[in-house]
GROMACS .gro file of C-alpha atoms in nm:
model
  142
    1MET     CA    1  11.866  -1.462  10.800
    2LYS     CA    2  12.172  -1.378  10.451
    3ASP     CA    3  12.264  -1.030  10.451
    4ASN     CA    4  12.123  -0.880  10.111
    5THR     CA    5  12.321  -0.546   9.952
    6THR     CA    6  12.060  -0.488   9.731
    7ARG     CA    7  11.852  -0.256   9.727
    8LEU     CA    8  11.541  -0.001   9.617
    9ASP     CA    9  11.717   0.270   9.454
   10HIS     CA   10  11.326   0.491   9.254
   11VAL     CA   11  11.036   0.377   9.176
   12VAL     CA   12  10.908   0.516   8.870
   13LEU     CA   13  10.485   0.669   8.932
   14TRP     CA   14  10.266   0.776   8.573
   15VAL     CA   15  10.189   1.129   8.624
   16ARG     CA   16   9.981   1.336   8.484
   17ASP     CA   17  10.156   1.711   8.601
   18PRO     CA   18  10.459   1.613   8.728
   19VAL     CA   19  10.479   1.910   8.922
   20ALA     CA   20  10.067   1.873   9.081
   21ALA     CA   21  10.206   1.554   9.183
   22ALA     CA   22  10.616   1.676   9.371
   23ASP     CA   23  10.341   1.926   9.486
   24PHE     CA   24  10.113   1.613   9.658
   25TYR     CA   25  10.363   1.416   9.763
   26GLU     CA   26  10.539   1.683   9.971
   27LYS     CA   27  10.265   1.882  10.154
   28ALA     CA   28  10.082   1.537  10.243
   29VAL     CA   29  10.321   1.258  10.205
   30GLY     CA   30  10.606   1.494  10.384
   31LEU     CA   31  10.853   1.431  10.104
   32GLU     CA   32  11.176   1.609   9.947
   33PRO     CA   33  11.114   1.758   9.548
   34VAL     CA   34  11.444   1.661   9.349
   35ARG     CA   35  11.526   1.808   9.026
   36LEU     CA   36  11.261   2.018   9.052
   37SER     CA   37  11.358   2.368   8.892
   38GLU     CA   38  11.546   2.218   8.726
   39PHE     CA   39  11.210   2.056   8.534
   40ALA     CA   40  11.001   2.320   8.547
   41ALA     CA   41  11.314   2.503   8.363
   42GLY     CA   42  11.373   2.220   8.103
   43GLU     CA   43  11.638   2.097   8.191
   44GLU     CA   44  11.538   1.815   8.322
   45PRO     CA   45  11.260   1.493   8.189
   46PHE     CA   46  11.143   1.494   8.509
   47PRO     CA   47  11.089   1.540   8.834
   48SER     CA   48  11.151   1.255   9.123
   49VAL     CA   49  11.056   1.248   9.485
   50ARG     CA   50  11.371   1.089   9.754
   51VAL     CA   51  11.149   0.841   9.991
   52ASN     CA   52  11.505   0.867  10.209
   53GLU     CA   53  11.870   0.877  10.169
   54GLU     CA   54  11.893   0.511   9.958
   55ALA     CA   55  11.555   0.546   9.740
   56LEU     CA   56  11.320   0.788   9.449
   57LEU     CA   57  11.020   0.854   9.405
   58ASP     CA   58  11.032   0.950   8.985
   59LEU     CA   59  10.780   1.153   8.942
   60MET     CA   60  10.717   1.060   8.469
   61PRO     CA   61  10.533   1.293   8.267
   62LEU     CA   62  10.220   1.056   8.127
   63SER     CA   63  10.323   1.276   7.759
   64MET     CA   64  10.707   1.069   7.771
   65ALA     CA   65  10.504   0.757   7.735
   66GLU     CA   66  10.610   0.721   7.331
   67ARG     CA   67  10.928   0.742   7.418
   68MET     CA   68  10.985   0.438   7.648
   69THR     CA   69  11.137   0.178   7.409
   70MET     CA   70  11.440   0.084   7.617
   71LEU     CA   71  11.177  -0.325   7.610
   72PRO     CA   72  10.948  -0.391   7.343
   73GLY     CA   73  10.619  -0.271   7.484
   74ALA     CA   74  10.736  -0.070   7.743
   75ALA     CA   75  10.503   0.189   7.600
   76GLU     CA   76  10.201  -0.047   7.653
   77SER     CA   77  10.232   0.060   8.053
   78ALA     CA   78  10.105   0.387   8.010
   79GLY     CA   79   9.818   0.371   8.176
   80HIS     CA   80   9.991   0.216   8.449
   81PRO     CA   81  10.022   0.317   8.835
   82VAL     CA   82  10.397   0.185   8.845
   83ASN     CA   83  10.634   0.249   8.484
   84HIS     CA   84  10.938  -0.040   8.614
   85VAL     CA   85  11.149  -0.035   8.965
   86CYS     CA   86  11.531  -0.026   9.003
   87LEU     CA   87  11.739  -0.244   9.177
   88ALA     CA   88  12.111  -0.141   9.283
   89LEU     CA   89  12.316  -0.393   9.305
   90PRO     CA   90  12.709  -0.348   9.341
   91ARG     CA   91  12.915  -0.412   9.016
   92GLY     CA   92  13.012  -0.796   9.097
   93GLU     CA   93  12.615  -0.884   9.171
   94PHE     CA   94  12.510  -0.636   8.834
   95ASP     CA   95  12.689  -0.840   8.623
   96THR     CA   96  12.624  -1.160   8.711
   97LEU     CA   97  12.209  -1.077   8.675
   98ARG     CA   98  12.234  -0.978   8.380
   99ALA     CA   99  12.519  -1.360   8.328
  100ARG     CA  100  12.219  -1.507   8.471
  101LEU     CA  101  11.952  -1.390   8.289
  102GLU     CA  102  12.106  -1.424   7.991
  103GLU     CA  103  12.115  -1.778   8.066
  104ARG     CA  104  11.835  -1.784   8.135
  105ALA     CA  105  11.695  -1.662   7.804
  106VAL     CA  106  11.506  -1.391   7.970
  107PRO     CA  107  11.557  -1.118   7.747
  108VAL     CA  108  11.768  -0.784   7.797
  109SER     CA  109  11.816  -0.438   7.732
  110GLY     CA  110  12.157  -0.272   7.632
  111VAL     CA  111  12.370  -0.154   7.853
  112SER     CA  112  12.311   0.249   7.944
  113GLN     CA  113  12.491   0.490   8.146
  114GLY     CA  114  12.491   0.785   8.343
  115SER     CA  115  12.113   0.756   8.393
  116PHE     CA  116  12.042   0.959   8.750
  117GLY     CA  117  11.937   0.764   9.005
  118ALA     CA  118  11.867   0.819   9.433
  119ARG     CA  119  12.281   0.818   9.419
  120GLY     CA  120  12.325   1.026   9.168
  121GLU     CA  121  12.491   0.888   8.845
  122ALA     CA  122  12.480   0.486   8.759
  123LYS     CA  123  12.806   0.455   8.601
  124ARG     CA  124  12.571   0.172   8.430
  125SER     CA  125  12.195   0.015   8.421
  126PHE     CA  126  11.978  -0.243   8.164
  127TYR     CA  127  11.604  -0.339   8.201
  128PHE     CA  128  11.503  -0.687   8.170
  129ARG     CA  129  11.132  -0.800   8.328
  130ASP     CA  130  10.980  -1.044   8.546
  131PRO     CA  131  10.738  -1.320   8.426
  132ASP     CA  132  10.463  -1.104   8.501
  133SER     CA  133  10.566  -0.815   8.241
  134ASN     CA  134  10.678  -0.626   8.540
  135VAL     CA  135  10.991  -0.378   8.417
  136ILE     CA  136  11.254  -0.441   8.618
  137GLU     CA  137  11.564  -0.203   8.582
  138ALA     CA  138  11.940  -0.337   8.735
  139ARG     CA  139  12.279  -0.063   8.870
  140HIS     CA  140  12.553   0.021   8.997
  141TYR     CA  141  12.710   0.316   9.125
  142ASP     CA  142  13.037   0.169   9.158
   0.00000   0.00000   0.00000
């Protein structure tokens, strides 16, 4: 089996009430809330729950759907249970992935910096769609 350094970073779930969702995931599922008090205070756009030391579930308010502009049509994913899946890679593999996608004429978003994830602030990230229109985010922390 290949030694694969790609890791699942986070999954963004559309939720009607992020505080209630965090309460459910904490009490019913046993996952620790992250940034919940900051979200409640209006300091963060969404809370998360920690799956393990490397992965989060982000609890994205459905009301934010119209602001999802990283790719054309992203707002239309609102109402579907998952907004996007994020893969964290080492810096070199991040650059290689972007180059492979561009070689195959797969549309990619611009590169953003400093977005929050399971391991804190990512250095860079970008988005693309798979052949079924699922939105995938790629990022690196190093």
